Amino acid sequence: MNPMIRVRGLSKSYGSHTVLHQVDVDIMPQEVVVVIGPSGSGKSTFLRCLNLLEKPEHGEIWVENVQLLDKRTDIPKIRAEMGMVFQQFNLFPHMKVVDNITLAPIRVLGKSPEQARGKALELLGKVGLEAKANAYPTSLSGGQAQRVAIARALAMEPKIMLFDEPTSALDPEMVGEVLAVMKTLAQEGMTMVVVTHEMGFAREVGDRILFMDEGRIVEQGKPDELFGAPQHERTRSFLSKVLSH
Amino acid sequence: MDFRFDIIIEYLPLFLKGTLMTIGISLAAIVIGSILGLVIGLGRMSHRTYFSWPTAAYINFFRGTPLLVQVYLVHFAVIPVFLGRTDVITAAIAALSLNSAAYTAEIYRAGIQSVDKGQREASYSLGMTHFQAMRHVVLPQAIKRMIPAFGNEFIVLIKDSSLVSVIAAPELMYWGKVMVTQYARFWEPYVTAAVIYFILTYSLNKLLAYIERKM
């Protein structure tokens, strides 16, 4: 089976500060890969390189058979096939919830407004927010906003979903509702790359855990292996800090 | 001090003509300046130096030199190059438009940059092009924030349009000066001109406040 995403030698630096060192990863279809690591370890930058929100300096990123860093690649077209969910939700505040969801399907995929609306309402049902279709994003709680953001990404019928710390900006009591939606997606076979500090989610839902530190993938493995018997000292020290509370 | 209303009444048709000319020149300069300003503002924000450098130079030149100098330059130097002769109304509109574009460019830039970059990133992540993200996500949010600054710029422009009287563009201030020359009186012409300018800017101010409330 060919990987959905193949990353080779990915490197990036801001001035003299190197944030990614020669990262190699394959992400297989239907796989849920969870990226963990301390703040500043490069995990968000890594994720944002996958749809070129950050431009890497060296390396190759293949999405299916398309090389992203080739100048001839149609980047918007690739991004349309990759959903992304942000820490700060980034809903469009000047549009109703339903219009947030239908904007890209109409403008990018060329769907009819009726068709896009039908799909949007179906997805809102899926995340438990059909009643909020005509609300504006500012009236939503953080957990609701993030579920709308997930529905918005899913409306593009992506082949892969990228999650950049999707619960880090939420009040603790709202984390569960967002993780529940993500878990459902994983069970339905969505290919997912998730950057998170939620170790419980990583352990339960992840097929594979990547531990990153100082811009490198220090260690990776199945959740039981990585959490149960970490091989590297840095992994052990990180896990002992995050799991102790 | 006597105040001669009779000469104001006598000049009223000319003041009215001048007022219409002031409104016409200002409106034309607002429209042209806003469109040109958008182009220059977008160029200024570009990461490509062959867009950002000339547009930055343009903004610096027009904000850093007196409008009066620009009016003379455009009227006596620039317009003859293009038309082969001088033309006061063309020169007046051109000078005010070019000047206003430098200020509106900065208004666009500030407005667009005030929209959180997460909005653009979310748009890109959904497959939108740069143009689509601007058109559907960034500009609708930015324009609302730009309205007060634009209102301010338009009011400044109406007042500054009085400067084109130096090249004898037949607007409000010009007829005031004609009246001064004829009667050698200062209170009546300048007070009348001031009152009319005030009515124009005050009405515009109210109109913009209304639009801002509606949005």
CSV table of N, CA, C and O in Angstrom, one decimal, chain A residues 48 51 76 79-80 82 84 86 90-95 103-104 107-108 152 156, chain B residues 116-119 121-129 132 135-138 140-141:
chain,number,residue,atom,x,y,z
A,48,ARG,N,1.9,22.1,9.7
A,48,ARG,CA,1.6,23.2,8.8
A,48,ARG,C,2.4,23.1,7.5
A,48,ARG,O,2.0,23.7,6.5
A,51,ASN,N,0.4,21.1,4.5
A,51,ASN,CA,-0.4,21.7,3.4
A,51,ASN,C,0.2,23.1,3.1
A,51,ASN,O,-0.5,24.0,2.6
A,76,PRO,N,-3.6,25.1,-4.2
A,76,PRO,CA,-5.0,25.2,-3.7
A,76,PRO,C,-5.7,23.9,-4.0
A,76,PRO,O,-6.5,23.5,-3.1
A,79,ARG,N,-4.6,21.5,-1.3
A,79,ARG,CA,-5.2,21.8,0.0
A,79,ARG,C,-6.7,21.5,0.1
A,79,ARG,O,-7.2,21.2,1.2
A,80,ALA,N,-7.4,21.6,-1.0
A,80,ALA,CA,-8.8,21.3,-1.0
A,80,ALA,C,-9.1,19.9,-0.6
A,80,ALA,O,-10.2,19.6,-0.1
A,82,MET,N,-7.2,18.3,1.6
A,82,MET,CA,-6.7,18.1,3.0
A,82,MET,C,-7.4,19.1,3.9
A,82,MET,O,-7.3,20.3,3.8
A,84,MET,N,-8.2,21.1,7.4
A,84,MET,CA,-7.3,21.5,8.6
A,84,MET,C,-8.2,22.1,9.7
A,84,MET,O,-9.0,22.9,9.4
A,86,PHE,N,-7.8,24.3,13.3
A,86,PHE,CA,-6.8,25.1,14.0
A,86,PHE,C,-7.1,25.2,15.4
A,86,PHE,O,-8.3,25.1,15.9
A,90,ASN,N,-10.6,29.7,13.8
A,90,ASN,CA,-10.6,30.5,12.6
A,90,ASN,C,-11.9,30.4,11.8
A,90,ASN,O,-11.8,30.3,10.5
A,91,LEU,N,-13.0,30.4,12.5
A,91,LEU,CA,-14.3,30.5,11.7
A,91,LEU,C,-14.4,31.9,11.1
A,91,LEU,O,-13.7,32.9,11.7
A,92,PHE,N,-15.1,32.1,10.1
A,92,PHE,CA,-15.3,33.4,9.5
A,92,PHE,C,-16.4,34.2,10.2
A,92,PHE,O,-17.6,33.8,10.1
A,93,PRO,N,-16.0,35.2,11.0
A,93,PRO,CA,-17.0,35.8,11.9
A,93,PRO,C,-18.1,36.6,11.2
A,93,PRO,O,-19.1,36.9,11.8
A,94,HIS,N,-17.9,37.0,9.9
A,94,HIS,CA,-18.9,37.8,9.2
A,94,HIS,C,-19.9,36.9,8.5
A,94,HIS,O,-20.8,37.4,7.8
A,95,MET,N,-19.9,35.6,8.7
A,95,MET,CA,-20.8,34.7,8.0
A,95,MET,C,-21.5,33.8,9.1
A,95,MET,O,-20.9,33.4,10.0
A,103,LEU,N,-19.1,28.0,2.0
A,103,LEU,CA,-18.3,28.9,1.2
A,103,LEU,C,-17.4,28.2,0.2
A,103,LEU,O,-17.4,28.4,-1.0
A,104,ALA,N,-16.5,27.3,0.8
A,104,ALA,CA,-15.5,26.7,0.0
A,104,ALA,C,-16.1,25.6,-1.0
A,104,ALA,O,-15.7,25.6,-2.1
A,107,ARG,N,-17.4,27.9,-3.8
A,107,ARG,CA,-16.4,28.6,-4.5
A,107,ARG,C,-15.3,27.8,-5.1
A,107,ARG,O,-14.7,28.1,-6.1
A,108,VAL,N,-14.9,26.8,-4.3
A,108,VAL,CA,-13.7,26.0,-4.8
A,108,VAL,C,-14.2,24.7,-5.6
A,108,VAL,O,-13.6,24.4,-6.6
A,152,ARG,N,-16.8,22.3,8.8
A,152,ARG,CA,-16.4,23.1,7.6
A,152,ARG,C,-15.3,22.4,6.8
A,152,ARG,O,-15.3,22.4,5.6
A,156,MET,N,-15.5,19.7,2.5
A,156,MET,CA,-14.7,19.6,1.3
A,156,MET,C,-14.4,18.2,0.9
A,156,MET,O,-13.7,17.9,0.0
B,116,ASP,N,-7.1,39.0,11.3
B,116,ASP,CA,-6.2,37.9,11.8
B,116,ASP,C,-5.7,37.0,10.7
B,116,ASP,O,-6.5,36.6,9.8
B,117,LYS,N,-4.4,36.6,10.8
B,117,LYS,CA,-3.9,35.8,9.7
B,117,LYS,C,-4.5,34.4,9.7
B,117,LYS,O,-4.5,33.7,8.7
B,118,GLY,N,-5.0,34.0,10.8
B,118,GLY,CA,-5.8,32.7,10.8
B,118,GLY,C,-6.9,32.7,9.8
B,118,GLY,O,-7.3,31.6,9.4
B,119,GLN,N,-7.5,33.8,9.6
B,119,GLN,CA,-8.6,33.9,8.6
B,119,GLN,C,-8.1,33.5,7.2
B,119,GLN,O,-8.8,32.8,6.5
B,121,GLU,N,-5.3,31.8,6.6
B,121,GLU,CA,-4.9,30.4,6.7
B,121,GLU,C,-6.0,29.4,6.5
B,121,GLU,O,-6.0,28.4,5.8
B,122,ALA,N,-7.1,29.7,7.2
B,122,ALA,CA,-8.3,28.8,7.1
B,122,ALA,C,-8.8,28.8,5.7
B,122,ALA,O,-9.2,27.8,5.2
B,123,SER,N,-8.8,30.0,5.0
B,123,SER,CA,-9.3,30.0,3.7
B,123,SER,C,-8.4,29.2,2.7
B,123,SER,O,-8.9,28.4,1.9
B,124,TYR,N,-7.1,29.4,2.9
B,124,TYR,CA,-6.1,28.6,2.1
B,124,TYR,C,-6.3,27.1,2.4
B,124,TYR,O,-6.3,26.3,1.4
B,125,SER,N,-6.5,26.7,3.6
B,125,SER,CA,-6.6,25.3,4.0
B,125,SER,C,-7.9,24.7,3.3
B,125,SER,O,-7.9,23.5,3.2
B,126,LEU,N,-8.8,25.5,3.0
B,126,LEU,CA,-10.0,25.0,2.3
B,126,LEU,C,-9.9,25.0,0.8
B,126,LEU,O,-10.9,24.8,0.1
B,127,GLY,N,-8.7,25.3,0.3
B,127,GLY,CA,-8.4,25.3,-1.1
B,127,GLY,C,-8.7,26.6,-1.8
B,127,GLY,O,-8.6,26.6,-3.1
B,128,MET,N,-9.0,27.7,-1.1
B,128,MET,CA,-9.2,28.9,-1.8
B,128,MET,C,-7.9,29.5,-2.3
B,128,MET,O,-6.8,29.3,-1.7
B,129,THR,N,-7.9,30.2,-3.4
B,129,THR,CA,-6.8,30.9,-3.9
B,129,THR,C,-6.6,32.2,-3.1
B,129,THR,O,-7.5,32.6,-2.3
B,132,GLN,N,-9.5,34.5,-3.9
B,132,GLN,CA,-10.7,34.1,-3.3
B,132,GLN,C,-10.7,34.4,-1.8
B,132,GLN,O,-11.8,34.8,-1.2
B,135,ARG,N,-11.3,38.1,-1.5
B,135,ARG,CA,-12.6,38.5,-1.9
B,135,ARG,C,-13.7,38.1,-1.0
B,135,ARG,O,-14.6,38.9,-0.7
B,136,HIS,N,-13.6,36.9,-0.4
B,136,HIS,CA,-14.8,36.4,0.3
B,136,HIS,C,-14.5,36.4,1.9
B,136,HIS,O,-15.5,36.4,2.6
B,137,VAL,N,-13.3,36.5,2.3
B,137,VAL,CA,-13.0,36.4,3.7
B,137,VAL,C,-12.4,37.6,4.3
B,137,VAL,O,-12.9,38.2,5.2
B,138,VAL,N,-11.3,38.1,3.7
B,138,VAL,CA,-10.5,39.2,4.3
B,138,VAL,C,-11.1,40.5,4.0
B,138,VAL,O,-11.4,41.3,5.0
B,140,PRO,N,-14.2,41.5,3.1
B,140,PRO,CA,-15.5,41.9,3.8
B,140,PRO,C,-15.3,42.3,5.3
B,140,PRO,O,-16.0,43.1,5.8
B,141,GLN,N,-14.3,41.7,5.9
B,141,GLN,CA,-14.1,42.0,7.3
B,141,GLN,C,-13.2,43.3,7.4
B,141,GLN,O,-13.5,44.1,8.3
